[in-house]
XYZ file of C-alpha atoms in Angstrom:
752
model
C -126.002 92.690 49.080
C -128.307 89.724 48.506
C -126.496 87.692 51.170
C -126.922 90.490 53.706
C -130.604 90.718 52.906
C -131.026 86.964 53.344
C -129.203 87.107 56.696
C -131.452 89.955 57.766
C -134.517 87.992 56.736
C -133.363 84.967 58.742
C -132.643 87.021 61.855
C -135.980 88.786 61.518
C -137.880 85.493 61.234
C -136.101 83.986 64.245
C -136.903 87.012 66.382
C -140.496 87.060 65.080
C -141.272 83.436 65.958
C -139.727 83.879 69.421
C -142.289 86.554 70.302
C -145.460 85.527 72.244
C -147.635 85.603 69.114
C -144.848 84.829 66.671
C -145.920 81.364 65.547
C -148.858 82.571 63.507
C -149.817 81.466 60.019
C -148.254 84.397 58.060
C -144.860 84.004 59.764
C -144.928 80.224 59.368
C -145.754 80.520 55.672
C -142.775 82.791 55.087
C -140.555 80.529 57.136
C -141.662 77.417 55.262
C -141.014 79.092 51.901
C -137.510 80.016 53.038
C -136.787 76.545 54.448
C -138.081 74.888 51.307
C -135.661 76.992 49.293
C -132.838 76.150 51.684
C -133.516 72.438 51.231
C -132.224 72.797 47.663
C -128.919 74.326 48.792
C -126.476 71.445 49.060
C -123.127 73.047 48.341
C -121.228 73.227 51.647
C -118.262 75.554 52.044
C -115.394 74.867 54.446
C -115.778 75.246 58.188
C -116.762 73.396 61.327
C -120.310 71.983 61.517
C -121.670 74.975 63.418
C -119.877 77.519 61.202
C -120.471 75.601 57.949
C -121.812 77.859 55.232
C -124.118 77.058 52.355
C -124.437 79.153 49.270
C -126.588 78.961 46.167
C -128.620 81.397 44.095
C -127.074 84.324 45.966
C -128.227 83.167 49.436
C -125.959 81.956 52.239
C -126.463 80.895 55.837
C -124.672 79.045 58.616
C -125.543 75.694 60.099
C -125.932 77.245 63.553
C -128.960 79.107 62.127
C -130.514 75.689 61.511
C -129.784 74.656 65.086
C -131.384 77.803 66.480
C -134.485 77.421 64.359
C -134.824 73.701 65.064
C -134.743 74.206 68.829
C -137.576 76.738 68.662
C -139.749 74.841 66.175
C -139.413 71.361 67.649
C -140.196 72.573 71.175
C -143.344 74.294 69.930
C -144.355 71.219 67.926
C -143.908 68.929 70.936
C -145.964 71.241 73.150
C -148.853 71.441 70.705
C -148.971 67.709 70.095
C -148.884 67.110 73.836
C -152.066 69.189 74.144
C -153.725 67.194 71.403
C -152.830 63.748 72.763
C -154.050 64.811 76.197
C -157.444 65.643 74.709
C -157.868 62.355 72.841
C -159.505 60.620 75.810
C -162.178 63.286 76.135
C -165.316 62.420 74.159
C -166.866 65.876 73.875
C -164.068 67.945 72.439
C -164.545 71.315 70.783
C -162.053 73.515 69.030
C -162.775 76.408 71.378
C -162.019 74.338 74.494
C -158.618 73.199 73.304
C -157.179 76.423 72.023
C -154.099 76.352 69.847
C -153.811 72.575 69.463
C -156.821 72.687 67.134
C -155.634 75.607 65.000
C -155.072 73.262 62.090
C -153.456 75.732 59.687
C -150.809 76.841 62.163
C -149.976 73.346 63.369
C -149.709 71.848 59.888
C -147.403 74.683 58.791
C -145.308 74.153 61.922
C -145.086 70.434 61.150
C -144.031 71.147 57.551
C -141.263 73.433 58.779
C -139.963 70.744 61.149
C -139.992 68.082 58.421
C -137.985 70.320 56.076
C -135.584 71.031 58.935
C -134.735 67.300 59.026
C -133.561 67.510 55.421
C -131.310 70.443 56.334
C -129.686 68.485 59.194
C -128.028 65.915 56.959
C -124.526 67.251 57.817
C -125.092 66.680 61.536
C -126.150 63.030 61.908
C -126.536 63.044 65.737
C -128.842 66.049 65.566
C -130.761 64.472 62.657
C -131.341 61.246 64.601
C -132.292 63.115 67.778
C -134.919 65.310 66.103
C -136.028 62.512 63.777
C -136.780 60.195 66.716
C -139.094 62.850 68.150
C -140.947 63.242 64.858
C -141.171 59.468 64.397
C -142.585 59.095 67.910
C -145.330 61.582 67.066
C -146.091 59.777 63.813
C -146.244 56.410 65.601
C -148.822 57.755 68.036
C -150.852 59.299 65.204
C -150.859 56.091 63.165
C -151.945 53.942 66.114
C -154.521 56.422 67.439
C -158.088 55.139 67.643
C -160.717 57.761 68.368
C -164.131 56.865 69.722
C -167.309 58.726 70.430
C -167.043 60.986 67.392
C -170.594 60.692 66.191
C -173.743 58.961 67.235
C -177.061 58.700 65.480
C -180.440 58.752 67.131
C -183.623 58.456 65.144
C -187.186 59.468 65.845
C -189.992 57.832 63.890
C -193.501 59.239 63.468
C -196.412 57.083 62.283
C -199.915 58.176 61.440
C -202.933 56.371 60.004
C -205.373 58.329 57.853
C -208.735 56.856 56.795
C -211.221 58.282 54.357
C -214.409 57.088 52.692
C -215.719 57.593 49.192
C -219.499 57.201 48.764
C -221.107 56.609 45.351
C -224.549 55.498 44.258
C -223.841 51.789 44.478
C -221.105 51.364 47.099
C -218.946 52.923 49.796
C -215.148 52.663 49.532
C -212.930 52.973 52.617
C -209.227 53.749 52.194
C -206.645 53.660 54.987
C -203.127 55.057 54.441
C -200.137 54.886 56.751
C -197.622 57.734 56.747
C -194.192 57.158 58.249
C -191.605 59.894 58.831
C -188.248 59.440 60.467
C -185.755 62.033 61.694
C -182.084 61.160 62.165
C -179.995 63.300 64.516
C -176.216 63.301 64.332
C -173.940 64.595 67.037
C -171.782 67.613 66.085
C -168.619 66.782 64.192
C -165.570 66.191 66.355
C -162.664 68.501 65.345
C -160.118 65.864 66.413
C -160.827 63.908 63.214
C -160.262 66.883 60.928
C -157.044 67.643 62.799
C -155.803 64.052 62.632
C -156.536 63.748 58.904
C -154.847 67.076 58.132
C -151.685 66.126 60.045
C -151.469 62.730 58.338
C -151.895 64.428 54.965
C -148.961 66.736 55.747
C -146.774 63.744 56.603
C -147.795 61.964 53.384
C -147.267 65.071 51.247
C -143.782 65.851 52.561
C -142.712 62.203 52.335
C -143.907 61.951 48.727
C -142.200 65.104 47.490
C -138.931 64.538 49.413
C -137.318 61.185 48.765
C -134.489 62.121 51.145
C -136.995 62.458 53.969
C -138.286 58.935 53.304
C -134.729 57.607 53.507
C -134.161 59.377 56.829
C -137.415 58.039 58.281
C -136.547 54.451 57.360
C -132.994 54.887 58.677
C -134.167 56.356 62.001
C -136.865 53.685 62.287
C -134.082 51.073 62.268
C -132.140 52.835 65.062
C -131.300 50.664 68.123
C -133.291 52.963 70.394
C -136.497 52.056 68.541
C -138.237 49.172 70.326
C -140.699 48.494 67.507
C -140.433 49.314 63.832
C -143.147 51.410 62.236
C -142.388 50.693 58.574
C -142.164 47.467 56.607
C -140.019 48.554 53.681
C -138.746 45.923 51.249
C -135.513 46.880 49.554
C -135.892 49.363 46.733
C -139.157 50.911 45.520
C -138.171 54.316 46.943
C -139.122 53.449 50.549
C -142.775 53.768 49.532
C -143.822 51.746 52.589
C -143.397 54.790 54.831
C -145.976 56.668 52.751
C -148.406 53.747 52.582
C -148.473 53.422 56.377
C -149.493 57.062 56.674
C -152.130 56.842 53.926
C -153.596 53.666 55.451
C -153.859 55.399 58.834
C -155.683 58.265 57.102
C -157.976 55.726 55.409
C -158.832 54.006 58.713
C -159.523 57.289 60.524
C -161.737 58.610 57.734
C -163.954 55.483 57.557
C -164.181 54.625 61.210
C -167.944 54.687 61.834
C -171.406 54.808 60.286
C -171.474 58.529 59.561
C -167.998 58.313 58.052
C -169.279 55.830 55.473
C -172.247 58.067 54.738
C -169.835 60.959 54.174
C -167.796 58.655 51.950
C -170.871 58.000 49.784
C -171.365 61.758 49.458
C -167.731 62.183 48.431
C -168.215 59.840 45.471
C -169.679 62.683 43.388
C -169.127 66.420 43.131
C -171.541 68.418 45.267
C -171.543 71.266 47.753
C -170.716 69.920 51.220
C -170.483 71.925 54.418
C -167.797 69.597 55.747
C -165.587 69.872 52.659
C -161.960 70.579 53.508
C -159.218 71.328 50.996
C -156.706 68.493 51.477
C -153.204 69.241 52.715
C -151.765 66.841 50.151
C -150.642 68.633 46.994
C -151.686 67.465 43.537
C -148.168 66.436 42.358
C -147.686 64.355 45.519
C -151.093 62.652 45.323
C -150.679 62.024 41.607
C -147.247 60.444 42.079
C -148.779 57.946 44.501
C -151.646 57.173 42.128
C -149.187 56.537 39.286
C -147.179 54.102 41.394
C -147.782 50.567 40.002
C -147.994 49.197 43.547
C -151.417 50.849 43.921
C -152.902 48.548 41.260
C -152.596 45.627 43.697
C -154.245 47.488 46.605
C -157.801 46.595 47.729
C -160.351 48.284 45.498
C -161.913 50.232 48.358
C -158.487 51.665 49.204
C -157.892 52.498 45.530
C -161.239 54.303 45.439
C -160.297 56.270 48.546
C -156.924 57.309 47.116
C -158.515 58.349 43.814
C -160.996 60.529 45.706
C -158.071 62.227 47.448
C -156.484 62.984 44.063
C -159.813 64.303 42.740
C -160.207 66.639 45.701
C -156.613 67.815 45.279
C -157.529 68.752 41.682
C -160.885 70.274 42.617
C -163.356 71.996 40.324
C -162.384 75.585 41.082
C -162.288 77.778 38.000
C -158.921 79.556 37.583
C -159.000 83.279 38.250
C -158.725 85.527 35.179
C -155.498 87.363 34.473
C -153.439 84.962 36.569
C -150.190 83.385 35.493
C -150.692 79.991 33.874
C -148.739 77.155 35.459
C -147.663 74.696 32.765
C -146.877 72.088 35.421
C -150.489 72.165 36.582
C -151.734 71.591 33.047
C -149.398 68.607 32.796
C -150.832 67.273 36.069
C -154.389 67.647 34.776
C -153.690 65.831 31.518
C -151.715 63.076 33.272
C -154.550 62.617 35.790
C -157.112 62.515 32.981
C -155.079 60.002 31.014
C -154.628 57.874 34.139
C -158.364 57.985 34.841
C -159.086 56.696 31.328
C -156.598 53.875 31.866
C -158.143 52.969 35.215
C -161.663 53.174 33.781
C -161.031 50.883 30.824
C -159.091 48.498 33.042
C -161.832 48.379 35.654
C -164.707 48.046 33.179
C -163.073 44.928 31.768
C -163.197 43.323 35.221
C -166.879 44.102 35.819
C -169.546 41.657 34.718
C -170.866 43.962 32.016
C -171.888 42.493 28.676
C -169.409 42.772 25.828
C -172.174 44.447 23.836
C -171.609 47.547 25.967
C -167.806 47.354 25.837
C -167.762 46.541 22.125
C -164.425 46.240 20.323
C -162.737 47.802 23.334
C -163.279 44.687 25.449
C -160.647 42.590 23.659
C -158.318 45.590 23.451
C -158.625 46.195 27.199
C -158.064 42.607 28.230
C -155.017 42.103 26.010
C -153.398 45.433 26.813
C -154.168 46.001 30.459
C -153.771 42.562 31.951
C -150.320 42.412 30.477
C -149.417 45.689 32.195
C -150.736 44.724 35.618
C -148.347 45.124 38.527
C -146.595 42.086 40.036
C -145.906 44.021 43.248
C -147.943 43.071 46.302
C -149.405 46.095 48.063
C -149.809 44.373 51.426
C -146.151 43.342 51.707
C -145.334 47.051 52.258
C -147.646 47.300 55.283
C -147.134 46.463 58.934
C -149.160 43.373 60.006
C -151.267 45.480 62.385
C -152.075 47.875 59.532
C -153.133 44.990 57.302
C -155.503 43.731 59.981
C -157.100 47.169 60.335
C -157.471 47.406 56.581
C -159.217 44.039 56.267
C -161.506 44.783 59.216
C -162.555 48.095 57.693
C -163.266 46.517 54.306
C -165.474 43.884 55.941
C -167.375 46.668 57.740
C -167.936 48.439 54.440
C -170.317 45.704 53.270
C -172.719 46.539 56.113
C -172.671 50.191 55.081
C -173.268 49.156 51.465
C -176.285 47.010 52.388
C -177.690 49.895 54.410
C -177.266 52.181 51.402
C -178.981 49.705 49.055
C -181.853 49.370 51.509
C -182.378 53.135 51.551
C -182.198 53.359 47.752
C -184.535 50.436 47.061
C -187.601 52.454 48.037
C -186.875 55.227 45.534
C -188.918 55.258 42.342
C -187.766 56.282 38.885
C -189.581 59.594 39.231
C -187.663 60.370 42.429
C -184.360 59.495 40.762
C -185.202 61.754 37.822
C -186.231 64.606 40.138
C -182.990 64.254 42.108
C -180.996 64.152 38.860
C -182.543 67.350 37.527
C -182.003 69.099 40.865
C -178.343 68.005 40.871
C -177.936 69.147 37.270
C -179.282 72.617 38.066
C -176.968 72.916 41.079
C -173.975 71.956 38.932
C -174.701 74.289 36.005
C -172.045 76.656 37.335
C -169.391 74.568 35.560
C -171.006 75.171 32.138
C -170.143 78.209 30.047
C -172.397 81.089 31.095
C -173.684 81.704 27.561
C -174.862 78.119 27.068
C -176.452 77.143 30.373
C -179.990 77.093 28.948
C -178.959 74.917 26.013
C -177.055 72.534 28.307
C -180.058 72.260 30.608
C -182.344 71.416 27.677
C -179.959 68.822 26.219
C -179.356 66.994 29.473
C -183.043 67.149 30.416
C -183.894 65.331 27.197
C -181.351 62.617 28.006
C -182.539 62.295 31.617
C -186.209 61.970 30.666
C -185.461 59.237 28.155
C -183.288 57.059 30.386
C -185.740 55.618 32.950
C -188.048 54.389 30.189
C -185.361 52.727 28.052
C -185.129 48.961 27.941
C -181.447 47.978 28.153
C -182.140 44.264 27.854
C -179.756 42.029 29.802
C -177.018 44.658 30.096
C -176.610 45.463 33.793
C -173.996 47.475 35.632
C -174.640 46.062 39.093
C -175.525 42.408 39.710
C -176.118 41.694 43.370
C -174.528 38.258 43.446
C -171.632 39.015 41.098
C -170.677 42.675 41.518
C -168.909 43.731 44.692
C -169.591 47.034 46.402
C -165.866 47.758 46.104
C -166.217 47.578 42.309
C -168.954 50.220 42.364
C -167.015 52.455 44.754
C -163.961 52.240 42.519
C -166.000 52.993 39.387
C -167.583 56.080 40.968
C -164.234 57.414 42.190
C -162.691 56.977 38.739
C -165.574 58.883 37.154
C -165.080 61.714 39.640
C -161.365 61.887 38.859
C -162.060 61.807 35.130
C -164.556 64.681 35.363
C -162.451 66.962 37.555
C -159.205 66.478 35.623
C -160.901 66.972 32.254
C -162.801 70.041 33.484
C -159.636 71.685 34.797
C -157.783 70.904 31.559
C -160.632 72.446 29.538
C -160.675 75.560 31.705
C -156.911 75.798 31.366
C -157.188 75.692 27.554
C -159.921 78.323 27.603
C -157.901 80.511 29.972
C -154.863 80.116 27.734
C -156.831 81.197 24.691
C -157.990 84.460 26.247
C -154.673 85.282 27.889
C -152.592 84.689 24.766
C -154.901 85.990 22.067
C -157.822 87.950 23.540
C -158.703 89.912 20.417
C -158.896 87.164 17.833
C -161.122 84.263 18.875
C -159.671 81.696 16.557
C -160.600 78.028 16.750
C -159.191 76.776 20.055
C -158.927 73.253 18.673
C -155.585 74.362 17.224
C -154.310 74.733 20.801
C -151.873 72.022 21.842
C -153.644 71.433 25.152
C -156.937 70.839 23.393
C -155.289 68.411 20.967
C -153.964 66.383 23.897
C -157.440 66.097 25.428
C -159.021 65.127 22.106
C -156.374 62.465 21.488
C -157.066 60.934 24.904
C -160.791 60.859 24.123
C -160.112 58.830 20.996
C -160.182 55.530 22.918
C -163.951 55.799 23.433
C -164.468 55.229 19.721
C -163.741 51.540 20.374
C -166.710 51.199 22.724
C -169.982 49.842 21.392
C -173.147 51.796 20.572
C -175.712 49.239 21.705
C -178.104 50.825 24.206
C -181.262 52.687 23.101
C -180.092 56.073 24.373
C -176.767 55.650 22.567
C -178.463 54.771 19.298
C -180.776 57.758 19.665
C -177.871 60.157 20.233
C -175.801 58.652 17.443
C -178.705 58.970 15.003
C -179.403 62.530 16.114
C -175.801 63.752 15.752
C -175.343 62.020 12.408
C -176.478 65.224 10.708
C -173.262 66.887 11.991
C -170.560 64.431 10.915
C -167.769 67.023 10.877
C -168.325 68.136 14.462
C -166.845 66.570 17.601
C -165.243 63.689 15.740
C -163.708 62.132 18.857
C -165.378 63.785 21.844
C -168.857 62.675 20.739
C -167.900 59.029 21.329
C -167.276 59.724 24.985
C -170.636 61.524 25.069
C -172.343 58.443 23.600
C -170.599 56.117 26.024
C -171.422 58.074 29.169
C -175.017 58.489 28.088
C -175.171 54.698 27.971
C -173.459 54.442 31.351
C -176.056 56.891 32.710
C -178.811 54.614 31.424
C -177.250 51.604 33.174
C -176.898 53.660 36.358
C -180.616 54.452 36.296
C -181.342 50.750 35.907
C -179.164 49.979 38.936
C -180.740 52.757 41.025
C -177.368 54.009 42.328
C -177.750 57.762 42.688
C -174.046 58.608 43.082
C -173.266 56.860 39.776
C -176.098 58.778 38.099
C -174.680 62.063 39.363
C -171.148 61.143 38.303
C -172.352 60.398 34.766
C -174.364 63.623 34.599
C -171.373 65.650 35.765
C -169.189 63.984 33.123
C -171.753 64.841 30.424
C -171.782 68.475 31.565
C -167.985 68.571 31.310
C -168.244 67.129 27.790
C -170.673 69.880 26.783
C -167.944 72.329 27.814
C -165.624 70.415 25.514
C -168.144 70.773 22.679
C -168.186 74.545 23.231
C -164.391 74.707 23.244
C -164.180 72.720 20.002
C -166.856 74.443 17.914
C -167.877 77.570 19.822
C -171.483 76.435 20.317
C -173.785 73.496 21.072
C -175.502 73.453 17.695
C -174.893 69.742 17.127
C -176.271 68.720 20.517
C -179.161 71.197 20.216
C -180.731 68.923 17.632
C -181.575 66.571 20.513
C -184.311 69.002 21.450
C -186.225 68.501 18.234
C -185.549 64.774 18.023
C -186.858 64.269 21.539
C -190.224 65.662 20.484
C -190.647 62.823 18.024
C -189.736 60.349 20.723
C -192.085 61.837 23.284
C -194.989 61.819 20.862
C -194.674 58.049 20.330
C -194.357 56.996 24.007
C -197.224 56.433 26.400
C -197.177 57.890 29.860
C -197.232 54.633 31.817
C -193.559 53.960 31.026
C -192.525 57.071 32.913
C -193.939 55.821 36.239
C -195.074 59.209 37.407
C -192.464 61.316 35.632
C -195.264 62.760 33.497
C -199.013 62.418 33.819
C -199.870 63.321 30.249
C -201.648 60.466 28.577
C -202.150 61.548 24.989
C -199.383 62.163 22.497
C -201.107 65.279 21.163
C -201.075 66.773 24.669
C -197.382 65.944 25.015
C -196.591 67.610 21.710
C -198.639 70.725 22.402
C -197.111 71.124 25.869
C -193.569 70.789 24.530
C -194.233 73.084 21.579
C -195.654 75.831 23.780
C -192.576 75.707 26.009
C -190.296 75.861 22.982
C -192.259 78.757 21.523
C -192.053 80.729 24.742
C -188.337 80.058 25.059
C -187.486 81.003 21.493
C -189.709 84.082 21.527
C -187.892 85.325 24.618
C -184.539 84.654 22.964
C -185.812 86.191 19.728
C -186.753 89.495 21.315
C -183.551 89.564 23.381
C -181.395 88.992 20.312
C -183.117 91.834 18.461
C -182.812 94.351 21.287
C -179.173 93.462 21.943
C -178.485 93.429 18.247
C -179.770 96.956 17.722
C -177.580 98.266 20.560
C -174.455 96.531 19.272
C -175.174 97.619 15.719
C -175.499 101.263 16.712
C -172.468 101.247 19.012
C -169.984 99.248 16.994
C -171.138 100.175 13.531
C -170.662 96.598 12.441
C -172.061 95.894 8.987
C -171.199 92.194 8.750
C -174.511 91.090 10.193
C -176.615 94.109 9.344
C -178.874 92.161 7.030
C -179.473 89.556 9.722
C -180.434 92.294 12.185
C -182.878 93.855 9.787
C -184.489 90.520 9.069
C -184.868 89.701 12.761
C -186.316 93.147 13.451
C -188.837 92.738 10.680
C -189.830 89.317 11.986
C -190.613 90.658 15.438
C -192.557 93.638 14.105
C -194.704 91.639 11.671
C -198.217 92.909 11.229
C -201.104 90.580 11.877
C -202.448 91.239 8.378
C -199.703 89.172 6.725
C -200.679 85.796 5.353
C -199.699 82.825 7.501
C -199.555 79.064 7.095
C -198.848 76.043 9.262
C -195.338 74.974 10.279
C -194.750 72.315 7.620
C -192.071 74.367 5.839
C -190.309 75.169 9.097
C -190.333 71.559 10.317
C -188.882 70.284 7.060
C -186.007 72.744 7.420
C -185.341 71.648 10.979
C -185.855 67.910 10.695
C -184.268 67.475 7.281
C -185.051 65.095 4.459
C -185.410 62.053 6.713
C -188.333 63.525 8.634
C -191.382 61.266 8.847
C -194.584 62.629 7.359
C -196.702 61.622 10.352
C -194.428 63.599 12.660
C -194.734 66.724 10.512
C -198.511 66.305 10.353
C -198.748 66.028 14.145
C -196.581 69.077 14.848
C -197.274 71.475 11.976
C -200.597 72.759 13.346
C -198.873 74.057 16.460
C -196.482 76.307 14.515
C -197.464 79.438 12.623
C -195.240 80.529 9.740
C -195.146 83.437 7.335
C -196.213 82.582 3.803
C -193.306 82.493 1.331
C -190.537 83.091 3.846
C -187.171 81.360 3.331
C -186.857 79.590 6.695
C -183.817 77.620 5.627
C -181.830 80.805 5.141
C -183.372 82.356 8.249
C -182.220 79.480 10.459
C -178.760 79.544 8.919
C -178.400 83.308 9.455
C -179.729 83.005 12.975
C -177.065 80.432 13.804
C -174.343 82.691 12.368
C -175.655 85.572 14.438
C -175.587 83.524 17.629
C -171.929 82.622 17.047
C -171.065 86.248 16.270
C -172.883 87.449 19.364
C -171.126 84.917 21.577
C -167.708 86.028 20.318
C -168.508 89.704 20.864
C -169.855 89.038 24.353
C -166.808 86.975 25.270
C -164.380 89.686 24.166
C -166.358 92.365 25.992
C -166.438 90.296 29.187
C -162.701 89.676 28.994
C -161.957 93.376 28.487
C -164.181 94.291 31.432
C -162.385 91.810 33.710
C -158.995 93.052 32.503
C -159.997 96.647 33.184
C -161.189 95.769 36.697
C -158.017 93.829 37.405
C -155.798 96.679 36.194
C -157.814 99.092 38.339
C -157.291 96.921 41.427
C -153.571 96.560 40.693
C -153.224 100.302 40.110
């Protein structure tokens, strides 16, 4: 019965793709799924080649079905590529003008089907060579294709002089200011580049996941009918040279002009981009290439490019609720995260950063990683023409780097801080919904401290010693580290709610979380030497039992953020900020709140009160410490009063609905606090500040701040703060369960 159904499905697909509109995306997806399954069936039964049967897992088919399908698919593929190659010489190409050849999804699916067909032709060598030569011819043309006229930039500059006079009793002052504005206009993006990159990604993906296909490509490339070989494949190493040629072609196409390098700079950090395209290369395939030891000997710019491809294959998309969890994906995330840590520690040891920043880890890195470096030469796997293109592109990258530095040199610290805060607000979507305000406050405190810190002689970028390739590689590693860790954290959180939605036990007992925490342990070897690191370490010392390992990564990346501000490299700043936001998610997963990091808010007040405004270079115009304190206190009061009233109103509703008595006393106390009469005796905030700041609080700090806080006489604020924290945790758990039940109900309704 199953065999008959499979035969019917095959016949139906063949007749469907033969119709005028048959080669559409839905039909090609079904066909590719079926062919992929067939590629695992390697148990031939007796018969001639055309009548040969294959059977496995209840499915069977004849080899003549392969012949019929291959004739249809390869003819369509040749026709579509012919349309594309004919359009390459036209400079102003649009997707609408070229019809089907620019329907990327359909063509890439068609190409995948043809590549899998080659694997199924292994029992008919003449047919395999015939079809393989056609595919190899297409690949040769794609690899050697050079497109021109994609983008051009024209700029318009406006200049205006403004003069004004200021007259006083004794003199007249004349001031003249020059305003310059420039507008850069880019030509519309050429769809040929997106098409070319997508097709090359399909070739790379299929070659990486199918070792047999790599063997066939190398074998056909050596056929007598081939006038020139495409691959330089030394013996062994899994014929990896065929993949490297394709990836290098993708690299050259993607960084071919000025705008391409500007897009590359924007790809170095996570942000919303209109031109973002989900790569055709799957995560397992991209990760297998990254794990190959040959890649460690590749040029650093190429390594950075490959790491960005892996990062984009991982993405930062939150998994949908009530979906099946893929254990293989979780393994990929943890392997990618572990690899990013290895690459980071290895790369930091090669940079000219002081050992004070690396700490004890510097000797560990140098002894461990240099011994594990690859002896394989990346360039020996490439065709000489490919090597020349690679070296030419790397030399061009220095011009793009100098142009970038020139544009960044005019930016002040205040502009960097403003851009950082704007980026942080745009990226808050990755933080747990219940803790976005706390995360914003914590990171704002760190951002405002960094530009004013004196890091001494510790520098991340030294113009004469540090190469632009080093910075590109560092940024790409940080992006990979953030995306892989974020996906692993979301996976753990998703696992918690799918396995045990009713009991919100400590997720740190989850195996996935333990793996992440163990990987983070290496950051404990790094030094705590920069001012921001010392400040954070001192602040979190009051919570020694919390975040035992993850806090060390938080300290380290706060220091790296400080060095990035000193270098003025905005993409490094954004990478560090994104990593810190991911770590705050880790804090929430570990403890259920951000109570430990919240103490930064109070500690920053002490710091702000002792700093003068000139160190902020325009970040703040407040000149007196008392004004700084009063401004900060008013903001905190407004924030906490809003939260206070919200907690009480929500608390009354939950108390009446659920009949919960566990926190009834807390509710009553909060209600009474809000409804206090003005006639009650009050005092300054000395008692409250001592409870918050602890025994180590300085008397001058309490004296400066106490007059801005009004407290109730005789109230036990220590117990009040403790109960309030318990209530916040309880409320978060109740809200989380309610949200999960609501999503489950909606999902069941849609399914039903």
